[in-house]
Amino acid sequence: MVLHWEDYERVAREAIDEGCVLLKNDGVLPLLDDEKQDVRLSVFGRISEYYYRSGSGSGGLVNVHKSVGIMDALEEDSAVQVDRELREIYLKWCEENPVDMGTGWASEPLSQPEMPIDEEIVAGAASRSDAALIVVGRYAGEDRDCTDEPGAYQLLPEEVDLIQKVTANFEKSILVINAGFVIDLSHECIDQCDAILYAWQGGMLGGYGVSDVILGRVNPSGRLTDTIAKNISDYPSNENFGDVVKNYYKEDIYVGYRYFSCGEDDKVRYPFGFGLSYTSFDISEATLKVENLKDDIEIQCKVKNTGERAGKQVVQCYVKAPQGKLGKPARALIGYAKTEEIAPGQEEMVHITVDPYVFASYDETGVSGYESSYVHEAGEYVFYIGENAIDNRKFGVFCNKETTLVEKLRQELAPIEEFQRIKPVLVDGIFSGWTRENVPTGEPEDTKKRWERAEKLTEIAYTGDKGIKLDDVADGKNSIDEFIGQMSDEDLACIARGEGMGSPLVTPGTASAYGGMNAHMRELGIPCGCCSDGPSGMRIDSGSYAFSLPCGTMLACTFNDELVEKLYGYLGMEMLTKHVDNILGPGVNIHRHPLNGRNFEYFSEDPLVSGKMAAAIYRGLHKYGVTGTIKHFAANNQEKRRYDIDSVISERAVREIYLRPYEIAVKQGGADSVMTSYGKLNGGWTAGRFELNTRVLREEWGFKGIVMTDWAASISEQCGEPSKNNLHVMIGAGNNIYMVFSKAEINSNHDTTVEEIEKGGITRAELQNNAREILLQLMDMPAFKRQRGEIDSVEIQGRVTEDEDLDWEDVQYYTLGDYLKIDLSDKSTDKGASVSIGLETEKTGLYKIVFNYVSDLGPLAQTPVTIFSQNMPRGVVTFFGTEGKHESVEKTVNIVSRYSVDRFKFMQSGVKLDSIELELIESISHEFTVGDTEESDKPVESDYVFV
Ligand code: BGC
């Protein structure tokens, strides 16, 4: 199979173009048209010379072979003359004030200082240009929420000053925002801009989105997946966001536009679903076919392009359900569709099918007549069609004569403490404020439920090794249970341990291996599945290249499921080239509040859009047999204290809002891998929550696949004490795999599973059931098919790079004890070559590293070699010429990771490495464990951080 890189880039660029959202256009855009074929542009803002491809943390660490920022894209377009004089000023300033990316994990600043600018410079640029572009960038991410401060959610004073000067001097000024989340647009200087483009974080080709849209190479068709409120305090979650112990979800189901629709529209600057085009559309002849609220509803309408440019429109359908006893928002999105490109004067018929389940309400107490059930309450269901959550019109009504039961469920995940939630008040049918009501609570029954199930599971008798291989199961010769009968207690415990980061059992530099974690299991033919971060492209810390895709929010803003599916099909193929089975994404939590650091990875404030995007991603990945992991299950809606924060949420809001994207991904996308969150949900760490991982996920939704913890997460029973060793609680709950052990086979993290069988903490049947779930998922993975010779290899064609990609299959691992010598005499060390070695280090500590080399050059000749570890440059060693004599250079290095891939990149020819030697000088700790210090604020990441 061939992966044509140009096609991959083309589809990514389409997604970037369609994900940009044009918020304002006072007639200045597009800059080019039939009459105007070129443009002189002054580009302001230091981020124009940098570009944030994504947010920070694990979702942003894709190692790219090229990156096209906004300036690169503009310079590439021959119709644009970027003002050189201004650019030189910025370049000089940027050189003197380099981008500060912090001192390591989660320390990156949320923005970069902006260059102060004189009025004369701006006026001078204005006299030479037709228009000005001002780029503002923001960067939050994992472990790093944004803050409501200047340089974060708010503009910096220098940015305000810049915008004021530019808008005063230019006739056309365009503001571009390069951020993965919504920032404050309330400053009056922003109103002075003639156009505003939300360009998000578009991955390695993201700059093209800006040039394509502003020049008019494409007609923008992105739509907001979040409401941009006038003020941060207008978001209903604002009062409750950011607590360090407990986060009460008092706004309940009234998240984002669901809240604003209830009489609060005046707080909205740009509504959910909003986005401008260079043409206009008319949505007409909308029809609604609804006979009952059981069967699918059919919606149809005609979209006509009434303007002068070809373009795409997004049709959005909303429902206003009757208030009934439960209370409802005035709008809930029930379906959307994006048209093809429609030529001026042309029309397209749009069809949308809606399963009425999407707008059923969950009744916790039975006030509707049905307890713990989804219902459609009696009354009028008014259907709206239109362009966004505010601009839409009524096009149909259905009267539900009596409250109907949609699905009878059981109470799961209810909060166990009292608090109040909001509920709209209607006076004469008009939304007139809010009241508060007590949230229904439940008993902490999670553990009890777990044991009820455990007792029903049947134990398979242990047979010892009968020579049955996993292949025999795949070939139908033996049953999976016969296979599992051969697994010892130690095997059953070990299969629940993932290994990483950078396990040598899988592609070097990836997040984890799972499955065949000990020699016996590998003998039985259990493969090792390979997970890499995610979500926007593969994170491979060895230095191997990967495609960095647009961030989740940007993808969702395309409202184009087919395009997203297509793009992830390419990613699927690319994953096959690196033997990655499972990408750790998409992230599908809800944008509950604009300051959540990981909003860039997630899609939207709306569960339907989030779920449909995730389902599209799965369809794309599954086409090539690989998969993804929806995360972080569930309600990881702030990064602050994400390791132990308790999200306290009503069961209704959990189900209707926070679990819904997962549910859609499972039911419509066939999601087969889930990552639980770090934190707690209603009183228990999610990794130990039976109700979440078994009752709801597997029993209600029919999920088939694996559930893994987040990396070094805590586990507890509901109301129990957290621990990282109690894997029996995790397994009992239905969370199959603990991520990650530094070495699964030797039980590096000291899990107590085997002892717990004796103590009655877990049954063997539970362990066998756990193994079965993992094995069945793995048998579907390329790792297994590759082992069976059932998978084609994929070759990348057409990727133009200056440097060769690392040949990751060539990375050989060596075990580093007190001393190690690696012979490198057969490796090429010519200019541009890289030599990579994988190290499995037994002891952390300070090492002496000796490079033995020879050079034919004279004694003054210098040959620099850059040293990377985990793809981070760690320094340069300069070798002097030795006139043919064998010499050594000695350094010291601190090694704190069990696994690392170290790469020596030869910047010049002239030196030949014979070997390297590593010798322990001082050991820091003899053993690797992940996060067994309970008091720590966050998991111990030293296991995978190389300093
Ligand atoms: C993140 C996950 C990520 C994992 C592996 C965790 O810290 O929360 O999203 O997949 O690390 O890098």
PDB file of C-alpha atoms and ligand atoms in Angstrom, residues 58 105 142 501 511 533 539 584 598 601 631-632 642 675 678 710-711 941 944, ligand 1:
ATOM      1  CA  SER A  58       1.221  15.094  25.169  1.00  0.00           C
ATOM      2  CA  TRP A 105       6.741  20.016  30.978  1.00  0.00           C
ATOM      3  CA  GLU A 142      -2.020  19.590  29.400  1.00  0.00           C
ATOM      4  CA  MET A 501       6.935   5.225  27.935  1.00  0.00           C
ATOM      5  CA  ALA A 511       3.600   5.925  24.856  1.00  0.00           C
ATOM      6  CA  ASP A 533      -0.093   9.989  21.740  1.00  0.00           C
ATOM      7  CA  ARG A 539       3.927  11.630  19.124  1.00  0.00           C
ATOM      8  CA  LEU A 584      -4.329   8.138  22.188  1.00  0.00           C
ATOM      9  CA  ARG A 598      -6.958  20.852  26.982  1.00  0.00           C
ATOM     10  CA  GLU A 601      -7.681  18.675  22.050  1.00  0.00           C
ATOM     11  CA  LYS A 631     -10.198  10.177  26.477  1.00  0.00           C
ATOM     12  CA  HIS A 632     -10.337  11.223  29.311  1.00  0.00           C
ATOM     13  CA  ARG A 642      -6.532  16.952  37.474  1.00  0.00           C
ATOM     14  CA  MET A 675      -8.762   6.067  28.567  1.00  0.00           C
ATOM     15  CA  TYR A 678      -6.917  11.062  36.316  1.00  0.00           C
ATOM     16  CA  ASP A 710      -4.243   7.609  32.119  1.00  0.00           C
ATOM     17  CA  TRP A 711      -0.492   7.548  32.714  1.00  0.00           C
ATOM     18  CA  GLU A 941       6.963  11.733  35.429  1.00  0.00           C
ATOM     19  CA  TYR A 944       9.833   9.179  31.146  1.00  0.00           C
TER      20      TYR A 944
HETATM   21  C1  BGC B   1      -2.212  12.492  29.369  1.00  0.00           C
HETATM   22  C2  BGC B   1      -2.790  11.588  28.313  1.00  0.00           C
HETATM   23  C3  BGC B   1      -1.684  11.032  27.475  1.00  0.00           C
HETATM   24  C4  BGC B   1      -0.737  10.262  28.376  1.00  0.00           C
HETATM   25  C5  BGC B   1       0.433   9.638  27.643  1.00  0.00           C
HETATM   26  C6  BGC B   1      -1.140  11.793  30.176  1.00  0.00           C
HETATM   27  O1  BGC B   1      -0.466  12.669  31.016  1.00  0.00           O
HETATM   28  O2  BGC B   1      -3.224  12.976  30.200  1.00  0.00           O
HETATM   29  O3  BGC B   1      -3.711  12.287  27.534  1.00  0.00           O
HETATM   30  O4  BGC B   1      -2.206  10.227  26.460  1.00  0.00           O
HETATM   31  O5  BGC B   1      -0.204  11.151  29.342  1.00  0.00           O
HETATM   32  O6  BGC B   1       1.296  10.618  27.195  1.00  0.00           O
END
